[in-house]
Amino acid sequence: MHNPPPLHDRRPHDRRSVLRLIATLSTGALLAGCGGGGGDDSIVTPPTATAPPPAASSAHPLTLALTLAYLGGQYFSYAARGAPLPSVLTGTGAASATGARQLAFTDPAIARLAADLADDKAAHITALRGQIGASAPTQPAIDLSASAGGAFSQAAQRAGIVASGQSFDPYADDTHFLIGALLLENAVAATYRRLLMVEQDAASGTMVAAQLADSIYHGGMIRALLDDRAATTPQVDAMLARIGTMLAALDGTQGSDQILPGGDANSSNLLDAEGRPIPFTRTDRQVLSALYLSSTGPGGFLPQGVPGMA
């Protein structure tokens, strides 16, 4: 098997080729996350997967995945359609998702991607709620605001993308939307990958594997589209490198995620700095720190936290 050509070598970029590349690398990343084969050894030999200890919690093991589906679903639904997820999905008495709005996309392909992701998150919610059963938590409070005090702006301020007190608007244009999407999807696949390594129930394991595959594909598409922009806009590359550094500080690893190639035209940015397939494996606590934008407690995108999780 030959290594796929780097994205930067395509002139002009062929979106269908990008999709084929993502599908190939996403499959390898999924199998590597399971601790099995399937990766291309000429690209990377994945390390042996070890299951991180689960966070102490009284919640159902799938609660964090469900919360992330609510979070992403609301972001993509508002951006694509200007409307929230149907209340039948979020549960009786669900808290609100505040601050989001519809985006005036300039690229029809990205507009379709947003709509597809909204539908896919809705399907994930349905499956997760069905698997959890009657105890499935309703949607918690979600902050998707573009205000200077909102979660996206807090993340951008911490990363040094905007100055303290300034806003970062993920609904301003297609690129800002993709950066916002990456912030959320970065947590989703990491959560599913950890779940896949600890889930003992066969039915839940099958569903988690399917949703992990979806999440890797979504994240790969978002990264590829951003990579396309970074090839001609150094500011995009710089912004995402800073986001990677911020996430590493929040989760305690102190080693920047390889979000984009940092000027290396031979990288497709779908492998991390140590040669492991993305997504990264993170504990629930590390994922929560990235979503809360704090290692001390709720805040950020989930102002009141995740139901049943400290």
mmCIF file of C-alpha atoms in Angstrom:
data_model
loop_
_atom_site.group_PDB
_atom_site.id
_atom_site.type_symbol
_atom_site.label_atom_id
_atom_site.label_comp_id
_atom_site.label_asym_id
_atom_site.label_seq_id
_atom_site.Cartn_x
_atom_site.Cartn_y
_atom_site.Cartn_z
ATOM 1 C CA MET A 1 0.000 0.000 0.000
ATOM 2 C CA HIS A 2 1.393 3.392 -0.999
ATOM 3 C CA ASN A 3 1.214 6.504 1.137
ATOM 4 C CA PRO A 4 -1.457 8.937 -0.169
ATOM 5 C CA PRO A 5 -0.108 12.123 -1.711
ATOM 6 C CA PRO A 6 -0.029 15.131 0.646
ATOM 7 C CA LEU A 7 -2.929 17.520 0.466
ATOM 8 C CA HIS A 8 -0.679 20.447 -0.431
ATOM 9 C CA ASP A 9 0.431 18.696 -3.619
ATOM 10 C CA ARG A 10 -3.028 18.960 -5.163
ATOM 11 C CA ARG A 11 -3.380 21.937 -7.525
ATOM 12 C CA PRO A 12 -6.212 22.683 -7.439
ATOM 13 C CA HIS A 13 -7.367 20.719 -4.369
ATOM 14 C CA ASP A 14 -9.731 17.911 -5.331
ATOM 15 C CA ARG A 15 -12.395 17.490 -2.645
ATOM 16 C CA ARG A 16 -13.198 13.931 -3.680
ATOM 17 C CA SER A 17 -9.543 12.994 -3.325
ATOM 18 C CA VAL A 18 -9.546 14.585 0.124
ATOM 19 C CA LEU A 19 -12.561 12.486 1.063
ATOM 20 C CA ARG A 20 -10.824 9.298 -0.082
ATOM 21 C CA LEU A 21 -7.744 10.222 1.928
ATOM 22 C CA ILE A 22 -9.791 10.866 5.067
ATOM 23 C CA ALA A 23 -11.693 7.609 4.690
ATOM 24 C CA THR A 24 -8.438 5.657 4.387
ATOM 25 C CA LEU A 25 -6.715 7.291 7.365
ATOM 26 C CA SER A 26 -9.869 7.323 9.486
ATOM 27 C CA THR A 27 -10.203 3.564 9.168
ATOM 28 C CA GLY A 28 -6.609 3.121 10.299
ATOM 29 C CA ALA A 29 -7.160 5.461 13.227
ATOM 30 C CA LEU A 30 -10.250 3.551 14.340
ATOM 31 C CA LEU A 31 -8.454 0.215 14.235
ATOM 32 C CA ALA A 32 -5.464 1.661 16.044
ATOM 33 C CA GLY A 33 -7.819 2.902 18.730
ATOM 34 C CA CYS A 34 -9.091 -0.647 19.153
ATOM 35 C CA GLY A 35 -5.547 -1.907 19.632
ATOM 36 C CA GLY A 36 -5.801 -4.000 16.457
ATOM 37 C CA GLY A 37 -4.198 -3.928 13.036
ATOM 38 C CA GLY A 38 -5.343 -2.176 9.926
ATOM 39 C CA GLY A 39 -3.045 0.832 10.033
ATOM 40 C CA ASP A 40 -0.510 1.377 7.299
ATOM 41 C CA ASP A 41 2.829 0.437 8.898
ATOM 42 C CA SER A 42 4.623 2.512 6.286
ATOM 43 C CA ILE A 43 2.935 5.550 7.848
ATOM 44 C CA VAL A 44 3.023 4.635 11.525
ATOM 45 C CA THR A 45 3.151 1.678 13.859
ATOM 46 C CA PRO A 46 0.493 2.512 16.457
ATOM 47 C CA PRO A 47 1.440 1.990 20.115
ATOM 48 C CA THR A 48 -0.336 -0.710 22.088
ATOM 49 C CA ALA A 49 -3.594 0.767 23.305
ATOM 50 C CA THR A 50 -4.073 0.835 27.044
ATOM 51 C CA ALA A 51 -7.322 1.805 28.691
ATOM 52 C CA PRO A 52 -7.085 4.960 30.807
ATOM 53 C CA PRO A 53 -8.892 4.830 34.141
ATOM 54 C CA PRO A 54 -12.462 6.115 33.912
ATOM 55 C CA ALA A 55 -13.336 9.296 35.764
ATOM 56 C CA ALA A 56 -15.144 8.751 39.049
ATOM 57 C CA SER A 57 -18.801 9.320 38.222
ATOM 58 C CA SER A 58 -22.297 8.168 39.080
ATOM 59 C CA ALA A 59 -23.381 8.768 35.499
ATOM 60 C CA HIS A 60 -24.025 6.135 32.846
ATOM 61 C CA PRO A 61 -20.817 5.452 30.856
ATOM 62 C CA LEU A 62 -22.412 6.944 27.728
ATOM 63 C CA THR A 63 -23.486 10.195 29.414
ATOM 64 C CA LEU A 64 -20.485 12.201 28.247
ATOM 65 C CA ALA A 65 -20.920 10.961 24.672
ATOM 66 C CA LEU A 66 -24.594 11.971 24.791
ATOM 67 C CA THR A 67 -23.727 15.407 26.156
ATOM 68 C CA LEU A 68 -21.216 15.900 23.341
ATOM 69 C CA ALA A 69 -23.881 14.891 20.817
ATOM 70 C CA TYR A 70 -26.204 17.544 22.265
ATOM 71 C CA LEU A 71 -23.396 20.114 22.106
ATOM 72 C CA GLY A 72 -22.335 19.395 18.541
ATOM 73 C CA GLY A 73 -25.888 18.867 17.355
ATOM 74 C CA GLN A 74 -26.964 22.306 18.544
ATOM 75 C CA TYR A 75 -23.914 24.012 17.026
ATOM 76 C CA PHE A 76 -24.381 22.441 13.623
ATOM 77 C CA SER A 77 -28.175 22.750 13.642
ATOM 78 C CA TYR A 78 -28.093 26.470 14.404
ATOM 79 C CA ALA A 79 -25.242 27.148 11.969
ATOM 80 C CA ALA A 80 -26.910 25.234 9.135
ATOM 81 C CA ARG A 81 -30.598 26.018 9.743
ATOM 82 C CA GLY A 82 -30.865 28.746 12.356
ATOM 83 C CA ALA A 83 -32.924 26.464 14.592
ATOM 84 C CA PRO A 84 -32.220 24.234 17.594
ATOM 85 C CA LEU A 85 -32.495 20.470 17.709
ATOM 86 C CA PRO A 86 -36.110 19.264 18.117
ATOM 87 C CA SER A 87 -37.169 19.085 21.762
ATOM 88 C CA VAL A 88 -38.057 15.415 21.322
ATOM 89 C CA LEU A 89 -34.294 14.773 21.071
ATOM 90 C CA THR A 90 -33.115 16.901 23.987
ATOM 91 C CA GLY A 91 -35.625 15.599 26.540
ATOM 92 C CA THR A 92 -38.389 17.017 28.703
ATOM 93 C CA GLY A 93 -37.168 19.927 30.784
ATOM 94 C CA ALA A 94 -33.917 20.268 28.843
ATOM 95 C CA ALA A 95 -31.783 23.339 29.477
ATOM 96 C CA SER A 96 -31.156 25.805 26.665
ATOM 97 C CA ALA A 97 -28.373 26.107 24.124
ATOM 98 C CA THR A 98 -27.729 29.842 24.039
ATOM 99 C CA GLY A 99 -25.963 32.260 21.734
ATOM 100 C CA ALA A 100 -25.892 30.312 18.467
ATOM 101 C CA ARG A 101 -27.167 31.611 15.148
ATOM 102 C CA GLN A 102 -27.354 30.694 11.470
ATOM 103 C CA LEU A 103 -24.285 31.205 9.316
ATOM 104 C CA ALA A 104 -24.269 32.753 5.848
ATOM 105 C CA PHE A 105 -21.965 30.184 4.248
ATOM 106 C CA THR A 106 -20.113 31.165 1.090
ATOM 107 C CA ASP A 107 -19.020 27.627 0.204
ATOM 108 C CA PRO A 108 -22.014 25.357 -0.552
ATOM 109 C CA ALA A 109 -19.946 22.276 0.297
ATOM 110 C CA ILE A 110 -19.343 23.532 3.842
ATOM 111 C CA ALA A 111 -23.020 24.475 4.172
ATOM 112 C CA ARG A 112 -23.961 20.915 3.224
ATOM 113 C CA LEU A 113 -21.376 19.568 5.654
ATOM 114 C CA ALA A 114 -22.938 21.568 8.499
ATOM 115 C CA ALA A 115 -26.409 20.249 7.654
ATOM 116 C CA ASP A 116 -25.124 16.669 7.366
ATOM 117 C CA LEU A 117 -23.366 16.954 10.724
ATOM 118 C CA ALA A 118 -26.544 18.290 12.357
ATOM 119 C CA ASP A 119 -28.486 15.282 11.055
ATOM 120 C CA ASP A 120 -25.741 12.880 12.075
ATOM 121 C CA LYS A 121 -25.593 14.262 15.630
ATOM 122 C CA ALA A 122 -29.375 13.917 15.857
ATOM 123 C CA ALA A 123 -29.024 10.244 14.888
ATOM 124 C CA HIS A 124 -26.289 9.810 17.523
ATOM 125 C CA ILE A 125 -28.539 11.324 20.187
ATOM 126 C CA THR A 126 -31.355 8.962 19.268
ATOM 127 C CA ALA A 127 -29.063 5.935 19.435
ATOM 128 C CA LEU A 128 -27.395 6.998 22.680
ATOM 129 C CA ARG A 129 -30.662 7.805 24.445
ATOM 130 C CA GLY A 130 -32.051 4.464 23.322
ATOM 131 C CA GLN A 131 -29.008 2.616 24.628
ATOM 132 C CA ILE A 132 -28.975 4.427 27.988
ATOM 133 C CA GLY A 133 -32.712 3.998 28.445
ATOM 134 C CA ALA A 134 -35.061 5.783 30.825
ATOM 135 C CA SER A 135 -32.191 7.257 32.827
ATOM 136 C CA ALA A 136 -30.804 9.165 29.820
ATOM 137 C CA PRO A 137 -30.107 12.732 30.965
ATOM 138 C CA THR A 138 -31.711 15.668 29.225
ATOM 139 C CA GLN A 139 -29.607 18.301 27.526
ATOM 140 C CA PRO A 140 -27.615 20.411 30.011
ATOM 141 C CA ALA A 141 -27.029 24.138 29.606
ATOM 142 C CA ILE A 142 -24.861 24.841 26.547
ATOM 143 C CA ASP A 143 -23.016 28.051 25.656
ATOM 144 C CA LEU A 144 -22.471 28.592 21.939
ATOM 145 C CA SER A 145 -22.236 32.375 22.144
ATOM 146 C CA ALA A 146 -19.971 34.574 20.060
ATOM 147 C CA SER A 147 -19.872 37.268 22.756
ATOM 148 C CA ALA A 148 -16.605 38.274 24.394
ATOM 149 C CA GLY A 149 -17.558 36.259 27.484
ATOM 150 C CA GLY A 150 -18.823 33.227 25.545
ATOM 151 C CA ALA A 151 -17.135 29.843 25.345
ATOM 152 C CA PHE A 152 -15.714 30.232 21.828
ATOM 153 C CA SER A 153 -14.237 33.620 22.758
ATOM 154 C CA GLN A 154 -12.876 32.264 26.040
ATOM 155 C CA ALA A 155 -11.123 29.509 24.112
ATOM 156 C CA ALA A 156 -9.739 31.970 21.555
ATOM 157 C CA GLN A 157 -8.550 34.315 24.300
ATOM 158 C CA ARG A 158 -6.803 31.498 26.181
ATOM 159 C CA ALA A 159 -5.167 30.367 22.951
ATOM 160 C CA GLY A 160 -3.965 33.882 22.119
ATOM 161 C CA ILE A 161 -6.001 34.056 18.934
ATOM 162 C CA VAL A 162 -7.788 37.208 20.133
ATOM 163 C CA ALA A 163 -6.844 39.590 22.924
ATOM 164 C CA SER A 164 -8.365 39.400 26.384
ATOM 165 C CA GLY A 165 -11.901 40.787 26.335
ATOM 166 C CA GLN A 166 -12.277 40.432 22.558
ATOM 167 C CA SER A 167 -14.736 38.119 20.831
ATOM 168 C CA PHE A 168 -14.253 35.198 18.467
ATOM 169 C CA ASP A 169 -17.299 34.648 16.266
ATOM 170 C CA PRO A 170 -17.612 31.097 14.844
ATOM 171 C CA TYR A 171 -20.611 32.269 12.796
ATOM 172 C CA ALA A 172 -18.684 35.040 11.037
ATOM 173 C CA ASP A 173 -17.560 33.011 8.021
ATOM 174 C CA ASP A 174 -16.792 29.489 6.803
ATOM 175 C CA THR A 175 -13.275 29.362 8.275
ATOM 176 C CA HIS A 176 -14.368 30.547 11.719
ATOM 177 C CA PHE A 177 -17.158 27.953 11.631
ATOM 178 C CA LEU A 178 -14.643 25.182 10.884
ATOM 179 C CA ILE A 179 -12.403 26.305 13.745
ATOM 180 C CA GLY A 180 -15.396 26.181 16.087
ATOM 181 C CA ALA A 181 -16.313 22.751 14.753
ATOM 182 C CA LEU A 182 -12.784 21.477 15.358
ATOM 183 C CA LEU A 183 -12.867 22.663 18.975
ATOM 184 C CA LEU A 184 -15.966 20.515 19.555
ATOM 185 C CA GLU A 185 -15.118 17.488 17.403
ATOM 186 C CA ASN A 186 -11.654 17.205 18.955
ATOM 187 C CA ALA A 187 -13.382 16.132 22.185
ATOM 188 C CA VAL A 188 -15.931 13.796 20.585
ATOM 189 C CA ALA A 189 -13.621 11.274 18.938
ATOM 190 C CA ALA A 190 -11.294 11.198 21.962
ATOM 191 C CA THR A 191 -14.281 10.313 24.162
ATOM 192 C CA TYR A 192 -15.471 7.521 21.881
ATOM 193 C CA ARG A 193 -11.984 6.111 21.559
ATOM 194 C CA ARG A 194 -11.672 5.817 25.349
ATOM 195 C CA LEU A 195 -15.144 4.285 25.576
ATOM 196 C CA LEU A 196 -14.257 1.694 22.972
ATOM 197 C CA MET A 197 -11.352 0.515 25.092
ATOM 198 C CA VAL A 198 -13.388 0.093 28.288
ATOM 199 C CA GLU A 199 -16.927 -0.739 27.117
ATOM 200 C CA GLN A 200 -17.849 -4.314 28.033
ATOM 201 C CA ASP A 201 -21.453 -4.439 26.809
ATOM 202 C CA ALA A 202 -21.526 -5.835 23.262
ATOM 203 C CA ALA A 203 -24.438 -3.709 22.042
ATOM 204 C CA SER A 204 -22.947 -0.506 23.447
ATOM 205 C CA GLY A 205 -19.526 -1.435 22.068
ATOM 206 C CA THR A 206 -20.916 -1.882 18.563
ATOM 207 C CA MET A 207 -22.684 1.472 18.690
ATOM 208 C CA VAL A 208 -19.613 3.224 20.132
ATOM 209 C CA ALA A 209 -17.426 1.786 17.339
ATOM 210 C CA ALA A 210 -19.846 3.042 14.681
ATOM 211 C CA GLN A 211 -20.077 6.502 16.215
ATOM 212 C CA LEU A 212 -16.300 6.670 16.661
ATOM 213 C CA ALA A 213 -15.913 5.960 12.950
ATOM 214 C CA ASP A 214 -18.351 8.779 12.191
ATOM 215 C CA SER A 215 -16.514 11.151 14.511
ATOM 216 C CA ILE A 216 -13.107 10.365 13.023
ATOM 217 C CA TYR A 217 -14.498 10.964 9.547
ATOM 218 C CA HIS A 218 -16.083 14.264 10.609
ATOM 219 C CA GLY A 219 -12.907 15.432 12.330
ATOM 220 C CA GLY A 220 -10.798 14.414 9.347
ATOM 221 C CA MET A 221 -13.019 16.349 6.968
ATOM 222 C CA ILE A 222 -12.866 19.447 9.169
ATOM 223 C CA ARG A 223 -9.075 19.175 9.454
ATOM 224 C CA ALA A 224 -8.685 18.674 5.708
ATOM 225 C CA LEU A 225 -10.803 21.724 4.900
ATOM 226 C CA LEU A 226 -8.789 23.797 7.366
ATOM 227 C CA ASP A 227 -5.574 22.397 5.933
ATOM 228 C CA ASP A 228 -6.728 23.621 2.521
ATOM 229 C CA ARG A 229 -7.105 27.126 3.930
ATOM 230 C CA ALA A 230 -3.865 27.002 5.896
ATOM 231 C CA ALA A 231 -1.966 26.244 2.697
ATOM 232 C CA THR A 232 -2.684 29.785 1.487
ATOM 233 C CA THR A 233 -3.499 31.579 4.745
ATOM 234 C CA PRO A 234 -0.745 31.327 7.374
ATOM 235 C CA GLN A 235 -3.004 32.952 9.984
ATOM 236 C CA VAL A 236 -5.239 29.856 9.945
ATOM 237 C CA ASP A 237 -2.252 27.597 10.540
ATOM 238 C CA ALA A 238 -1.098 29.810 13.410
ATOM 239 C CA MET A 239 -4.541 29.954 15.027
ATOM 240 C CA LEU A 240 -4.938 26.207 15.103
ATOM 241 C CA ALA A 241 -1.428 25.598 16.362
ATOM 242 C CA ARG A 242 -2.289 27.874 19.298
ATOM 243 C CA ILE A 243 -5.517 25.972 19.906
ATOM 244 C CA GLY A 244 -3.523 22.739 20.072
ATOM 245 C CA THR A 245 -1.173 24.231 22.641
ATOM 246 C CA MET A 246 -4.113 25.465 24.710
ATOM 247 C CA LEU A 247 -5.818 22.057 24.717
ATOM 248 C CA ALA A 248 -2.581 20.383 25.752
ATOM 249 C CA ALA A 249 -2.272 22.803 28.676
ATOM 250 C CA LEU A 250 -5.874 22.175 29.748
ATOM 251 C CA ASP A 251 -5.626 18.389 29.646
ATOM 252 C CA GLY A 252 -2.262 18.360 31.396
ATOM 253 C CA THR A 253 -0.195 16.781 28.611
ATOM 254 C CA GLN A 254 1.732 20.006 27.911
ATOM 255 C CA GLY A 255 2.544 18.740 24.416
ATOM 256 C CA SER A 256 0.814 20.561 21.586
ATOM 257 C CA ASP A 257 -1.586 18.570 19.451
ATOM 258 C CA GLN A 258 -0.550 18.549 15.811
ATOM 259 C CA ILE A 259 -3.671 20.287 14.618
ATOM 260 C CA LEU A 260 -2.125 21.431 11.339
ATOM 261 C CA PRO A 261 1.241 20.705 9.756
ATOM 262 C CA GLY A 262 2.854 23.975 10.845
ATOM 263 C CA GLY A 263 4.224 24.720 7.425
ATOM 264 C CA ASP A 264 5.292 21.159 6.629
ATOM 265 C CA ALA A 265 3.886 20.611 3.158
ATOM 266 C CA ASN A 266 4.434 16.855 3.449
ATOM 267 C CA SER A 267 1.962 16.392 6.326
ATOM 268 C CA SER A 268 -1.742 15.652 5.941
ATOM 269 C CA ASN A 269 -2.190 16.630 9.639
ATOM 270 C CA LEU A 270 -4.085 13.424 10.391
ATOM 271 C CA LEU A 271 -1.263 12.013 12.521
ATOM 272 C CA ASP A 272 -0.140 13.535 15.799
ATOM 273 C CA ALA A 273 3.366 14.766 16.553
ATOM 274 C CA GLU A 274 4.368 11.294 17.774
ATOM 275 C CA GLY A 275 3.079 9.532 14.667
ATOM 276 C CA ARG A 276 -0.148 8.248 16.209
ATOM 277 C CA PRO A 277 -3.380 8.422 14.227
ATOM 278 C CA ILE A 278 -5.732 11.163 15.341
ATOM 279 C CA PRO A 279 -7.975 11.133 17.433
ATOM 280 C CA PHE A 280 -5.961 11.305 20.588
ATOM 281 C CA THR A 281 -6.969 9.138 23.521
ATOM 282 C CA ARG A 282 -7.999 11.274 26.479
ATOM 283 C CA THR A 283 -9.611 10.466 29.802
ATOM 284 C CA ASP A 284 -13.055 11.829 30.588
ATOM 285 C CA ARG A 285 -11.435 14.335 32.936
ATOM 286 C CA GLN A 286 -9.160 15.619 30.167
ATOM 287 C CA VAL A 287 -12.112 15.951 27.776
ATOM 288 C CA LEU A 288 -14.124 17.816 30.403
ATOM 289 C CA SER A 289 -11.236 20.213 31.033
ATOM 290 C CA ALA A 290 -11.158 21.045 27.314
ATOM 291 C CA LEU A 291 -14.927 21.630 27.234
ATOM 292 C CA TYR A 292 -15.037 23.559 30.512
ATOM 293 C CA LEU A 293 -11.933 25.523 29.450
ATOM 294 C CA SER A 294 -10.804 24.880 32.998
ATOM 295 C CA SER A 295 -9.304 22.037 34.992
ATOM 296 C CA THR A 296 -11.134 23.058 38.163
ATOM 297 C CA GLY A 297 -14.820 22.724 37.303
ATOM 298 C CA PRO A 298 -17.749 23.458 34.962
ATOM 299 C CA GLY A 299 -17.737 26.424 32.624
ATOM 300 C CA GLY A 300 -16.955 27.112 28.998
ATOM 301 C CA PHE A 301 -19.249 25.247 26.632
ATOM 302 C CA LEU A 302 -21.046 23.482 29.527
ATOM 303 C CA PRO A 303 -21.622 26.164 32.203
ATOM 304 C CA GLN A 304 -23.442 23.777 34.565
ATOM 305 C CA GLY A 305 -21.359 20.728 33.764
ATOM 306 C CA VAL A 306 -22.305 17.248 32.557
ATOM 307 C CA PRO A 307 -25.174 15.514 34.398
ATOM 308 C CA GLY A 308 -23.832 13.145 37.058
ATOM 309 C CA MET A 309 -20.189 13.977 36.353
ATOM 310 C CA ALA A 310 -18.075 16.152 38.631
#
